[in-house]
Structure formats: structure tokens, C-alpha cells
Amino acid sequence: MADHPYRGQRAALATLHGKARALAPPLQRRLGLIVEPVAIDTDSFGTFTGSTPRTGTAAATALAKARAGMAASGLPLGIASEGSFGPHPWLPFGAAGVETLGFVDAGRGLELTLSAVSRRTNFAHHDVQHGEDLEPFLARAGFPAHALVVKGTDGNAMTTGVADRATLSRFAEPGTRLETDMRAHLNPTRMAAIRALAARLATQLACLCPACTCPGWGQTDVERGLPCSSCGSATQGVQAIIDGCSACRHQQSRPRPDGVTAAEPANCDWCNP
Ligand SMILES: [Zn+2]
Ligand SMILES: [Zn+2]
């Protein structure tokens, strides 16, 4: 892809947390895009220890951070990532991580967000009891490759980025709470998830809009109404994939990639009410 519009262009990566290591290689390799870390104070967008809550969705926050990096650097392209962690939305007894990437191309009016839910997260916390063995929790949290935060009884962080046993035993008194430190550079599981998402972003940016040649052409929606194989009436099944351009709003539909062209009568409101 020698003629990609982003070859040799520079994009601001708004980050304090060393995410360039995960984000830059796929974008450089696939598009020739040069990712430049820009140190901005991302704490105003919500802090990882929860002392400043995030307002707005992860996608809106990622785009706002990307624009802040562009403003600080003067570059016309911006990237930022945002992580959310908590109980898994569908699976009981599990935590999930959601990574979101935002990409802004001010000149083309392009804004893209991608996100991925991952069960592979070490997100967890543990209240320290007197005389207890912490090893099972530490193993689950991936310590010391993954760092921890120690919070006092008042809920405020006493120390962050703890990645060695000497420091941990100094702070982990009974009554304190241990939490996984979810900042990307202290969390190899997150870095891997961000890297995978950056590869998806590179793949989507490599596709150019057939109408205006803006990068980022890809699926934006689906078309429902897959016909029933027995009676032919429209069902809620997906009939086609809709690709779109977020810059010029051009859209095209294409057949499902799995080749399915009809719905089972069991999924038809007419045949199986
Ligand atoms: Zn377009
Ligand atoms: Zn039917």
C-alpha cells in the first residue's frame, strides 16, 4: 500500500502511559503512519483510581483525548485509547476489559472508534485480612508482572504502580484494599489488547472510501430482513452488511460473508409465531 494517504504522516497519540509501544507498530507497518506520543494531562478525562469519575462514553472520551493531543501538538491526526473494566456484561462471576480506540482526521472530517470486549483481564480487587495468605489473589492479578494499587480504609490510593514484594508488604496492612493497576504500561494484558485493537484500526484505515478515498471505509451497520426459507417473509435476521464512510456518509451494502441467504423457519415470526 505505497500510496496510502497516511504514509509518512504523523498522528498525535495522547498518552501518559506508554501506549505507543502497543499502538505504533501495527499502524507503522500497515499504513506507514508515524505515531508520536504527546504528553497531555488525561486526568481531566477521569483517573484510573476513580478519584475523578469519567463523564461520557468510552468512545466519546477516546475521541476527546485524541483531539486534545492534536491541539497540544498541532498535528492534524490524533489517536487515543480508553479502557473500561468491570463485571462482564454477559458472563456471571467474570470481569471483562473493554478497550476503545478513537482516531480523528480533522482535515477529512473523519472520526472512527473501535472497541473490543475481552475476558482476558486481570481486573480484580481484594480486601486484606489479618494474617491471611495473599498469594492466591496475587497469582490471579498477575503480580508482579502486573502492578497493584493499595487503597486505605478511606478509599484513597496510598500508593500506585506497586510491582515488587518489598513495597507491597510495606503497604498491604489489614484493612487496606489491593486493586489491579489498570494503567496500560503497568499491565501487559491491557497492552496486548490495545495492540490487537490497533491492528484492527490499521486494517480499517487501510480501506479507502470508494466515493471520496478517505481512509477508514468499513462496516457501519447491518441490514435486517433475511427472508425465511419456507415462506419467504422478512425476518429479523441479518440480510446484508452495510459499509460506510464517516467522512462523506457514502454507504454500500454487500452480502453476508458467511454466504447465508435465508433464515430457518424456526426464526420466522410467520412460520413459528
Ligand atoms: Zn467517503
Ligand atoms: Zn416463514
PDB file of C-alpha atoms and ligand atoms in Angstrom:
ATOM      1  CA  MET A   1       0.000   0.000   0.000  1.00  0.00           C
ATOM      2  CA  ALA A   2       2.639   2.507  -1.152  1.00  0.00           C
ATOM      3  CA  ASP A   3       0.094   5.192  -1.976  1.00  0.00           C
ATOM      4  CA  HIS A   4      -1.837   5.222   1.291  1.00  0.00           C
ATOM      5  CA  PRO A   5      -2.677   8.847   2.176  1.00  0.00           C
ATOM      6  CA  TYR A   6      -1.199   8.421   5.667  1.00  0.00           C
ATOM      7  CA  ARG A   7       2.229   7.182   4.542  1.00  0.00           C
ATOM      8  CA  GLY A   8       4.816   9.393   6.249  1.00  0.00           C
ATOM      9  CA  GLN A   9       2.097  11.398   8.060  1.00  0.00           C
ATOM     10  CA  ARG A  10       2.313  11.947  11.817  1.00  0.00           C
ATOM     11  CA  ALA A  11      -0.500  11.268  14.275  1.00  0.00           C
ATOM     12  CA  ALA A  12      -0.588  12.571  17.853  1.00  0.00           C
ATOM     13  CA  LEU A  13      -1.077   9.864  20.479  1.00  0.00           C
ATOM     14  CA  ALA A  14      -2.451  11.460  23.629  1.00  0.00           C
ATOM     15  CA  THR A  15      -0.994   9.426  26.463  1.00  0.00           C
ATOM     16  CA  LEU A  16       0.923   9.497  29.695  1.00  0.00           C
ATOM     17  CA  HIS A  17       1.097   5.750  29.934  1.00  0.00           C
ATOM     18  CA  GLY A  18       3.498   4.475  27.304  1.00  0.00           C
ATOM     19  CA  LYS A  19       0.831   3.098  24.958  1.00  0.00           C
ATOM     20  CA  ALA A  20       2.917   3.936  21.870  1.00  0.00           C
ATOM     21  CA  ARG A  21       4.710   0.609  22.344  1.00  0.00           C
ATOM     22  CA  ALA A  22       1.420  -1.198  21.640  1.00  0.00           C
ATOM     23  CA  LEU A  23      -0.183   1.222  19.173  1.00  0.00           C
ATOM     24  CA  ALA A  24       2.611   2.394  16.918  1.00  0.00           C
ATOM     25  CA  PRO A  25       3.923  -0.844  15.318  1.00  0.00           C
ATOM     26  CA  PRO A  26       0.702  -2.010  13.552  1.00  0.00           C
ATOM     27  CA  LEU A  27      -0.041   1.486  12.185  1.00  0.00           C
ATOM     28  CA  GLN A  28       3.536   1.995  11.033  1.00  0.00           C
ATOM     29  CA  ARG A  29       3.766  -1.403   9.355  1.00  0.00           C
ATOM     30  CA  ARG A  30       0.380  -1.379   7.659  1.00  0.00           C
ATOM     31  CA  LEU A  31      -0.025   2.300   6.685  1.00  0.00           C
ATOM     32  CA  GLY A  32       3.366   3.958   7.143  1.00  0.00           C
ATOM     33  CA  LEU A  33       1.685   6.225   9.722  1.00  0.00           C
ATOM     34  CA  ILE A  34       4.085   7.646  12.327  1.00  0.00           C
ATOM     35  CA  VAL A  35       2.620   7.701  15.851  1.00  0.00           C
ATOM     36  CA  GLU A  36       4.001  10.458  18.059  1.00  0.00           C
ATOM     37  CA  PRO A  37       3.285  10.329  21.793  1.00  0.00           C
ATOM     38  CA  VAL A  38       2.093  13.685  23.134  1.00  0.00           C
ATOM     39  CA  ALA A  39       2.045  14.072  26.905  1.00  0.00           C
ATOM     40  CA  ILE A  40      -1.267  15.619  27.885  1.00  0.00           C
ATOM     41  CA  ASP A  41      -2.924  15.638  31.260  1.00  0.00           C
ATOM     42  CA  THR A  42      -5.509  12.925  30.664  1.00  0.00           C
ATOM     43  CA  ASP A  43      -6.603  13.010  34.337  1.00  0.00           C
ATOM     44  CA  SER A  44      -9.258  15.602  33.486  1.00  0.00           C
ATOM     45  CA  PHE A  45     -10.928  12.826  31.430  1.00  0.00           C
ATOM     46  CA  GLY A  46     -11.202  10.573  34.505  1.00  0.00           C
ATOM     47  CA  THR A  47      -8.471   8.964  36.583  1.00  0.00           C
ATOM     48  CA  PHE A  48      -7.682   5.285  36.787  1.00  0.00           C
ATOM     49  CA  THR A  49      -8.019   5.124  40.583  1.00  0.00           C
ATOM     50  CA  GLY A  50     -11.538   6.508  40.374  1.00  0.00           C
ATOM     51  CA  SER A  51     -10.802   9.817  42.145  1.00  0.00           C
ATOM     52  CA  THR A  52     -12.124  11.682  39.087  1.00  0.00           C
ATOM     53  CA  PRO A  53     -15.040   9.814  37.500  1.00  0.00           C
ATOM     54  CA  ARG A  54     -15.243   9.659  33.713  1.00  0.00           C
ATOM     55  CA  THR A  55     -18.112  11.577  32.142  1.00  0.00           C
ATOM     56  CA  GLY A  56     -19.492  10.388  28.813  1.00  0.00           C
ATOM     57  CA  THR A  57     -18.977   7.120  26.986  1.00  0.00           C
ATOM     58  CA  ALA A  58     -15.608   5.470  26.393  1.00  0.00           C
ATOM     59  CA  ALA A  59     -15.901   6.282  22.669  1.00  0.00           C
ATOM     60  CA  ALA A  60     -16.598   9.982  23.333  1.00  0.00           C
ATOM     61  CA  THR A  61     -13.737  10.100  25.838  1.00  0.00           C
ATOM     62  CA  ALA A  62     -11.280   8.472  23.404  1.00  0.00           C
ATOM     63  CA  LEU A  63     -12.203  10.993  20.690  1.00  0.00           C
ATOM     64  CA  ALA A  64     -11.923  13.924  23.142  1.00  0.00           C
ATOM     65  CA  LYS A  65      -8.457  12.734  24.228  1.00  0.00           C
ATOM     66  CA  ALA A  66      -7.390  12.347  20.578  1.00  0.00           C
ATOM     67  CA  ARG A  67      -8.476  15.947  19.884  1.00  0.00           C
ATOM     68  CA  ALA A  68      -6.620  17.168  23.000  1.00  0.00           C
ATOM     69  CA  GLY A  69      -3.427  15.530  21.692  1.00  0.00           C
ATOM     70  CA  MET A  70      -3.918  17.167  18.293  1.00  0.00           C
ATOM     71  CA  ALA A  71      -4.432  20.564  19.948  1.00  0.00           C
ATOM     72  CA  ALA A  72      -1.292  20.156  22.081  1.00  0.00           C
ATOM     73  CA  SER A  73       0.875  19.050  19.141  1.00  0.00           C
ATOM     74  CA  GLY A  74      -0.643  20.928  16.209  1.00  0.00           C
ATOM     75  CA  LEU A  75      -0.881  17.655  14.248  1.00  0.00           C
ATOM     76  CA  PRO A  76      -3.965  17.087  12.024  1.00  0.00           C
ATOM     77  CA  LEU A  77      -4.301  13.403  13.030  1.00  0.00           C
ATOM     78  CA  GLY A  78      -4.942  12.096  16.538  1.00  0.00           C
ATOM     79  CA  ILE A  79      -5.295   8.739  18.319  1.00  0.00           C
ATOM     80  CA  ALA A  80      -6.216   7.880  21.896  1.00  0.00           C
ATOM     81  CA  SER A  81      -7.292   4.788  23.786  1.00  0.00           C
ATOM     82  CA  GLU A  82      -9.624   4.338  26.704  1.00  0.00           C
ATOM     83  CA  GLY A  83     -10.070   1.278  28.883  1.00  0.00           C
ATOM     84  CA  SER A  84     -13.122   0.279  30.928  1.00  0.00           C
ATOM     85  CA  PHE A  85     -13.085  -2.560  33.413  1.00  0.00           C
ATOM     86  CA  GLY A  86     -15.751  -4.160  35.468  1.00  0.00           C
ATOM     87  CA  PRO A  87     -18.076  -7.114  35.811  1.00  0.00           C
ATOM     88  CA  HIS A  88     -18.519  -8.872  32.481  1.00  0.00           C
ATOM     89  CA  PRO A  89     -21.770  -7.705  30.838  1.00  0.00           C
ATOM     90  CA  TRP A  90     -22.932 -11.217  29.914  1.00  0.00           C
ATOM     91  CA  LEU A  91     -20.942 -13.726  31.948  1.00  0.00           C
ATOM     92  CA  PRO A  92     -21.588 -14.124  35.652  1.00  0.00           C
ATOM     93  CA  PHE A  93     -18.592 -14.316  38.019  1.00  0.00           C
ATOM     94  CA  GLY A  94     -16.246 -12.786  35.476  1.00  0.00           C
ATOM     95  CA  ALA A  95     -14.535  -9.487  34.900  1.00  0.00           C
ATOM     96  CA  ALA A  96     -14.156  -8.022  31.454  1.00  0.00           C
ATOM     97  CA  GLY A  97     -11.972  -5.373  29.922  1.00  0.00           C
ATOM     98  CA  VAL A  98     -13.231  -3.143  27.144  1.00  0.00           C
ATOM     99  CA  GLU A  99     -10.604  -1.302  25.152  1.00  0.00           C
ATOM    100  CA  THR A 100     -11.702   1.565  22.920  1.00  0.00           C
ATOM    101  CA  LEU A 101      -9.616   3.374  20.329  1.00  0.00           C
ATOM    102  CA  GLY A 102     -10.501   6.748  18.868  1.00  0.00           C
ATOM    103  CA  PHE A 103      -8.995   8.137  15.662  1.00  0.00           C
ATOM    104  CA  VAL A 104      -9.547  11.671  14.334  1.00  0.00           C
ATOM    105  CA  ASP A 105      -8.530  13.108  10.944  1.00  0.00           C
ATOM    106  CA  ALA A 106      -9.528  16.769  11.190  1.00  0.00           C
ATOM    107  CA  GLY A 107      -8.787  17.609   7.553  1.00  0.00           C
ATOM    108  CA  ARG A 108     -11.053  14.869   6.179  1.00  0.00           C
ATOM    109  CA  GLY A 109     -13.706  15.160   8.885  1.00  0.00           C
ATOM    110  CA  LEU A 110     -13.080  11.535   9.836  1.00  0.00           C
ATOM    111  CA  GLU A 111     -13.824  10.164  13.310  1.00  0.00           C
ATOM    112  CA  LEU A 112     -13.527   6.447  13.979  1.00  0.00           C
ATOM    113  CA  THR A 113     -13.938   4.451  17.153  1.00  0.00           C
ATOM    114  CA  LEU A 114     -13.332   0.730  17.598  1.00  0.00           C
ATOM    115  CA  SER A 115     -13.778  -1.314  20.732  1.00  0.00           C
ATOM    116  CA  ALA A 116     -13.281  -4.889  21.852  1.00  0.00           C
ATOM    117  CA  VAL A 117     -14.549  -6.757  24.897  1.00  0.00           C
ATOM    118  CA  SER A 118     -12.031  -9.133  26.360  1.00  0.00           C
ATOM    119  CA  ARG A 119     -12.448 -11.740  29.056  1.00  0.00           C
ATOM    120  CA  ARG A 120      -8.684 -11.744  29.331  1.00  0.00           C
ATOM    121  CA  THR A 121      -8.322  -9.111  32.003  1.00  0.00           C
ATOM    122  CA  ASN A 122      -6.733  -9.294  35.434  1.00  0.00           C
ATOM    123  CA  PHE A 123      -9.158  -6.659  36.812  1.00  0.00           C
ATOM    124  CA  ALA A 124      -9.795  -7.553  40.459  1.00  0.00           C
ATOM    125  CA  HIS A 125      -9.583  -6.252  43.993  1.00  0.00           C
ATOM    126  CA  HIS A 126      -9.063  -7.788  47.415  1.00  0.00           C
ATOM    127  CA  ASP A 127      -9.563  -6.558  50.985  1.00  0.00           C
ATOM    128  CA  VAL A 128      -6.588  -7.549  53.101  1.00  0.00           C
ATOM    129  CA  GLN A 129      -7.476  -9.570  56.238  1.00  0.00           C
ATOM    130  CA  HIS A 130      -5.269 -10.085  59.265  1.00  0.00           C
ATOM    131  CA  GLY A 131      -2.801 -12.984  58.919  1.00  0.00           C
ATOM    132  CA  GLU A 132      -4.098 -14.162  55.567  1.00  0.00           C
ATOM    133  CA  ASP A 133      -2.196 -15.642  52.622  1.00  0.00           C
ATOM    134  CA  LEU A 134      -2.283 -13.130  49.763  1.00  0.00           C
ATOM    135  CA  GLU A 135      -0.695 -15.469  47.226  1.00  0.00           C
ATOM    136  CA  PRO A 136      -3.926 -16.694  45.558  1.00  0.00           C
ATOM    137  CA  PHE A 137      -5.001 -13.095  44.879  1.00  0.00           C
ATOM    138  CA  LEU A 138      -1.519 -12.086  43.730  1.00  0.00           C
ATOM    139  CA  ALA A 139      -1.445 -15.003  41.294  1.00  0.00           C
ATOM    140  CA  ARG A 140      -4.859 -14.076  39.890  1.00  0.00           C
ATOM    141  CA  ALA A 141      -3.805 -10.436  39.496  1.00  0.00           C
ATOM    142  CA  GLY A 142      -0.654 -11.480  37.614  1.00  0.00           C
ATOM    143  CA  PHE A 143       1.573  -9.770  40.195  1.00  0.00           C
ATOM    144  CA  PRO A 144       4.360  -8.658  39.903  1.00  0.00           C
ATOM    145  CA  ALA A 145       4.281  -8.523  36.067  1.00  0.00           C
ATOM    146  CA  HIS A 146       1.026  -6.578  36.589  1.00  0.00           C
ATOM    147  CA  ALA A 147       1.196  -3.776  39.160  1.00  0.00           C
ATOM    148  CA  LEU A 148      -1.191  -3.081  42.049  1.00  0.00           C
ATOM    149  CA  VAL A 149      -2.737  -0.075  43.766  1.00  0.00           C
ATOM    150  CA  VAL A 150      -3.082  -0.069  47.579  1.00  0.00           C
ATOM    151  CA  LYS A 151      -6.026   1.893  48.956  1.00  0.00           C
ATOM    152  CA  GLY A 152      -6.514   2.889  52.578  1.00  0.00           C
ATOM    153  CA  THR A 153      -9.667   2.461  54.645  1.00  0.00           C
ATOM    154  CA  ASP A 154     -10.831   5.906  53.401  1.00  0.00           C
ATOM    155  CA  GLY A 155     -10.785   4.580  49.815  1.00  0.00           C
ATOM    156  CA  ASN A 156      -7.960   6.872  48.700  1.00  0.00           C
ATOM    157  CA  ALA A 157      -4.920   5.419  46.955  1.00  0.00           C
ATOM    158  CA  MET A 158      -1.938   5.193  49.343  1.00  0.00           C
ATOM    159  CA  THR A 159       0.403   4.062  46.584  1.00  0.00           C
ATOM    160  CA  THR A 160       0.122   3.064  42.918  1.00  0.00           C
ATOM    161  CA  GLY A 161       2.239   1.081  40.490  1.00  0.00           C
ATOM    162  CA  VAL A 162       3.371  -1.420  43.144  1.00  0.00           C
ATOM    163  CA  ALA A 163       5.328  -4.122  41.324  1.00  0.00           C
ATOM    164  CA  ASP A 164       7.617  -5.634  43.953  1.00  0.00           C
ATOM    165  CA  ARG A 165       7.011  -7.629  47.136  1.00  0.00           C
ATOM    166  CA  ALA A 166       9.016  -5.346  49.441  1.00  0.00           C
ATOM    167  CA  THR A 167       6.825  -2.341  48.639  1.00  0.00           C
ATOM    168  CA  LEU A 168       3.670  -4.440  48.761  1.00  0.00           C
ATOM    169  CA  SER A 169       4.386  -5.816  52.246  1.00  0.00           C
ATOM    170  CA  ARG A 170       5.128  -2.284  53.473  1.00  0.00           C
ATOM    171  CA  PHE A 171       1.644  -1.048  52.455  1.00  0.00           C
ATOM    172  CA  ALA A 172      -0.642  -4.108  52.476  1.00  0.00           C
ATOM    173  CA  GLU A 173      -1.821  -3.843  56.082  1.00  0.00           C
ATOM    174  CA  PRO A 174      -5.050  -5.483  57.264  1.00  0.00           C
ATOM    175  CA  GLY A 175      -7.917  -3.180  56.322  1.00  0.00           C
ATOM    176  CA  THR A 176      -6.326  -1.939  53.117  1.00  0.00           C
ATOM    177  CA  ARG A 177      -7.638  -2.864  49.694  1.00  0.00           C
ATOM    178  CA  LEU A 178      -5.464  -4.154  46.848  1.00  0.00           C
ATOM    179  CA  GLU A 179      -6.576  -3.294  43.332  1.00  0.00           C
ATOM    180  CA  THR A 180      -5.070  -4.141  39.983  1.00  0.00           C
ATOM    181  CA  ASP A 181      -3.351  -1.091  38.485  1.00  0.00           C
ATOM    182  CA  MET A 182      -5.063  -0.807  35.109  1.00  0.00           C
ATOM    183  CA  ARG A 183      -2.702   1.757  33.556  1.00  0.00           C
ATOM    184  CA  ALA A 184      -1.529   0.248  30.300  1.00  0.00           C
ATOM    185  CA  HIS A 185       2.239   0.434  30.845  1.00  0.00           C
ATOM    186  CA  LEU A 186       1.879  -1.494  34.140  1.00  0.00           C
ATOM    187  CA  ASN A 187      -0.491  -4.070  32.698  1.00  0.00           C
ATOM    188  CA  PRO A 188       0.826  -6.396  29.965  1.00  0.00           C
ATOM    189  CA  THR A 189      -2.657  -7.910  29.464  1.00  0.00           C
ATOM    190  CA  ARG A 190      -4.024  -4.462  28.546  1.00  0.00           C
ATOM    191  CA  MET A 191      -1.055  -3.732  26.304  1.00  0.00           C
ATOM    192  CA  ALA A 192      -1.776  -6.923  24.344  1.00  0.00           C
ATOM    193  CA  ALA A 193      -5.456  -5.974  23.996  1.00  0.00           C
ATOM    194  CA  ILE A 194      -4.546  -2.445  22.806  1.00  0.00           C
ATOM    195  CA  ARG A 195      -2.097  -3.882  20.304  1.00  0.00           C
ATOM    196  CA  ALA A 196      -4.773  -6.186  18.851  1.00  0.00           C
ATOM    197  CA  LEU A 197      -7.181  -3.256  18.551  1.00  0.00           C
ATOM    198  CA  ALA A 198      -4.502  -1.117  16.870  1.00  0.00           C
ATOM    199  CA  ALA A 199      -4.102  -3.856  14.255  1.00  0.00           C
ATOM    200  CA  ARG A 200      -7.873  -3.701  13.596  1.00  0.00           C
ATOM    201  CA  LEU A 201      -7.688   0.098  13.310  1.00  0.00           C
ATOM    202  CA  ALA A 202      -4.821  -0.232  10.810  1.00  0.00           C
ATOM    203  CA  THR A 203      -6.847  -2.723   8.767  1.00  0.00           C
ATOM    204  CA  GLN A 204      -9.858  -0.413   8.655  1.00  0.00           C
ATOM    205  CA  LEU A 205      -7.780   2.697   7.861  1.00  0.00           C
ATOM    206  CA  ALA A 206      -6.147   0.767   5.018  1.00  0.00           C
ATOM    207  CA  CYS A 207      -9.567   0.560   3.299  1.00  0.00           C
ATOM    208  CA  LEU A 208     -10.354   3.725   1.334  1.00  0.00           C
ATOM    209  CA  CYS A 209     -13.871   5.026   0.671  1.00  0.00           C
ATOM    210  CA  PRO A 210     -14.841   4.231  -2.962  1.00  0.00           C
ATOM    211  CA  ALA A 211     -16.550   7.641  -3.262  1.00  0.00           C
ATOM    212  CA  CYS A 212     -14.086  10.090  -1.630  1.00  0.00           C
ATOM    213  CA  THR A 213     -10.934   7.914  -0.991  1.00  0.00           C
ATOM    214  CA  CYS A 214     -10.947   8.813   2.705  1.00  0.00           C
ATOM    215  CA  PRO A 215      -9.313   6.074   4.854  1.00  0.00           C
ATOM    216  CA  GLY A 216     -11.476   4.086   7.268  1.00  0.00           C
ATOM    217  CA  TRP A 217     -14.066   2.501   4.954  1.00  0.00           C
ATOM    218  CA  GLY A 218     -15.752  -0.376   6.752  1.00  0.00           C
ATOM    219  CA  GLN A 219     -18.850  -1.866   8.324  1.00  0.00           C
ATOM    220  CA  THR A 220     -21.116   0.684   9.991  1.00  0.00           C
ATOM    221  CA  ASP A 221     -24.404  -1.182  10.150  1.00  0.00           C
ATOM    222  CA  VAL A 222     -26.344  -4.264   9.087  1.00  0.00           C
ATOM    223  CA  GLU A 223     -29.483  -4.630   7.014  1.00  0.00           C
ATOM    224  CA  ARG A 224     -32.114  -6.903   8.571  1.00  0.00           C
ATOM    225  CA  GLY A 225     -34.901  -8.756   6.804  1.00  0.00           C
ATOM    226  CA  LEU A 226     -33.272 -12.087   5.874  1.00  0.00           C
ATOM    227  CA  PRO A 227     -36.066 -13.972   4.044  1.00  0.00           C
ATOM    228  CA  CYS A 228     -37.499 -17.135   5.604  1.00  0.00           C
ATOM    229  CA  SER A 229     -36.512 -20.266   3.664  1.00  0.00           C
ATOM    230  CA  SER A 230     -40.056 -21.637   3.922  1.00  0.00           C
ATOM    231  CA  CYS A 231     -42.477 -18.725   3.421  1.00  0.00           C
ATOM    232  CA  GLY A 232     -40.134 -16.014   2.139  1.00  0.00           C
ATOM    233  CA  SER A 233     -41.273 -13.317   4.577  1.00  0.00           C
ATOM    234  CA  ALA A 234     -38.701 -10.975   6.083  1.00  0.00           C
ATOM    235  CA  THR A 235     -37.211 -11.981   9.471  1.00  0.00           C
ATOM    236  CA  GLN A 236     -35.051 -10.111  11.997  1.00  0.00           C
ATOM    237  CA  GLY A 237     -32.022 -11.992  10.599  1.00  0.00           C
ATOM    238  CA  VAL A 238     -29.184 -10.028   9.001  1.00  0.00           C
ATOM    239  CA  GLN A 239     -29.586  -9.894   5.223  1.00  0.00           C
ATOM    240  CA  ALA A 240     -26.584  -7.750   4.291  1.00  0.00           C
ATOM    241  CA  ILE A 241     -23.608  -5.866   5.709  1.00  0.00           C
ATOM    242  CA  ILE A 242     -23.560  -2.096   5.251  1.00  0.00           C
ATOM    243  CA  ASP A 243     -20.171  -0.447   4.783  1.00  0.00           C
ATOM    244  CA  GLY A 244     -19.887   3.285   5.198  1.00  0.00           C
ATOM    245  CA  CYS A 245     -17.594   6.295   5.190  1.00  0.00           C
ATOM    246  CA  SER A 246     -17.727   8.511   8.257  1.00  0.00           C
ATOM    247  CA  ALA A 247     -16.316  11.468   6.277  1.00  0.00           C
ATOM    248  CA  CYS A 248     -18.712  11.698   3.269  1.00  0.00           C
ATOM    249  CA  ARG A 249     -21.514   9.371   4.558  1.00  0.00           C
ATOM    250  CA  HIS A 250     -21.429   7.230   1.394  1.00  0.00           C
ATOM    251  CA  GLN A 251     -22.836   3.724   2.043  1.00  0.00           C
ATOM    252  CA  GLN A 252     -22.894   0.404   0.201  1.00  0.00           C
ATOM    253  CA  SER A 253     -24.344  -2.944   1.147  1.00  0.00           C
ATOM    254  CA  ARG A 254     -22.719  -6.305   0.483  1.00  0.00           C
ATOM    255  CA  PRO A 255     -23.789  -9.929   1.034  1.00  0.00           C
ATOM    256  CA  ARG A 256     -23.112 -11.647   4.351  1.00  0.00           C
ATOM    257  CA  PRO A 257     -19.556 -13.032   4.412  1.00  0.00           C
ATOM    258  CA  ASP A 258     -20.843 -16.447   5.602  1.00  0.00           C
ATOM    259  CA  GLY A 259     -22.957 -16.903   2.459  1.00  0.00           C
ATOM    260  CA  VAL A 260     -26.256 -17.332   4.344  1.00  0.00           C
ATOM    261  CA  THR A 261     -29.169 -16.139   2.159  1.00  0.00           C
ATOM    262  CA  ALA A 262     -32.234 -17.487   4.015  1.00  0.00           C
ATOM    263  CA  ALA A 263     -33.455 -17.815   7.616  1.00  0.00           C
ATOM    264  CA  GLU A 264     -34.598 -21.007   9.336  1.00  0.00           C
ATOM    265  CA  PRO A 265     -38.423 -21.178   9.615  1.00  0.00           C
ATOM    266  CA  ALA A 266     -37.863 -21.546  13.407  1.00  0.00           C
ATOM    267  CA  ASN A 267     -36.675 -17.910  13.417  1.00  0.00           C
ATOM    268  CA  CYS A 268     -39.633 -16.701  11.347  1.00  0.00           C
ATOM    269  CA  ASP A 269     -42.475 -14.868  13.096  1.00  0.00           C
ATOM    270  CA  TRP A 270     -44.907 -16.109  10.433  1.00  0.00           C
ATOM    271  CA  CYS A 271     -43.952 -19.834  10.462  1.00  0.00           C
ATOM    272  CA  ASN A 272     -43.125 -20.006  14.185  1.00  0.00           C
ATOM    273  CA  PRO A 273     -45.100 -17.288  15.969  1.00  0.00           C
TER     274      PRO A 273
HETATM  275 ZN    ZN B   1     -16.196   8.867   1.675  1.00  0.00          ZN
HETATM  276 ZN    ZN B   2     -41.544 -18.273   7.359  1.00  0.00          ZN
END
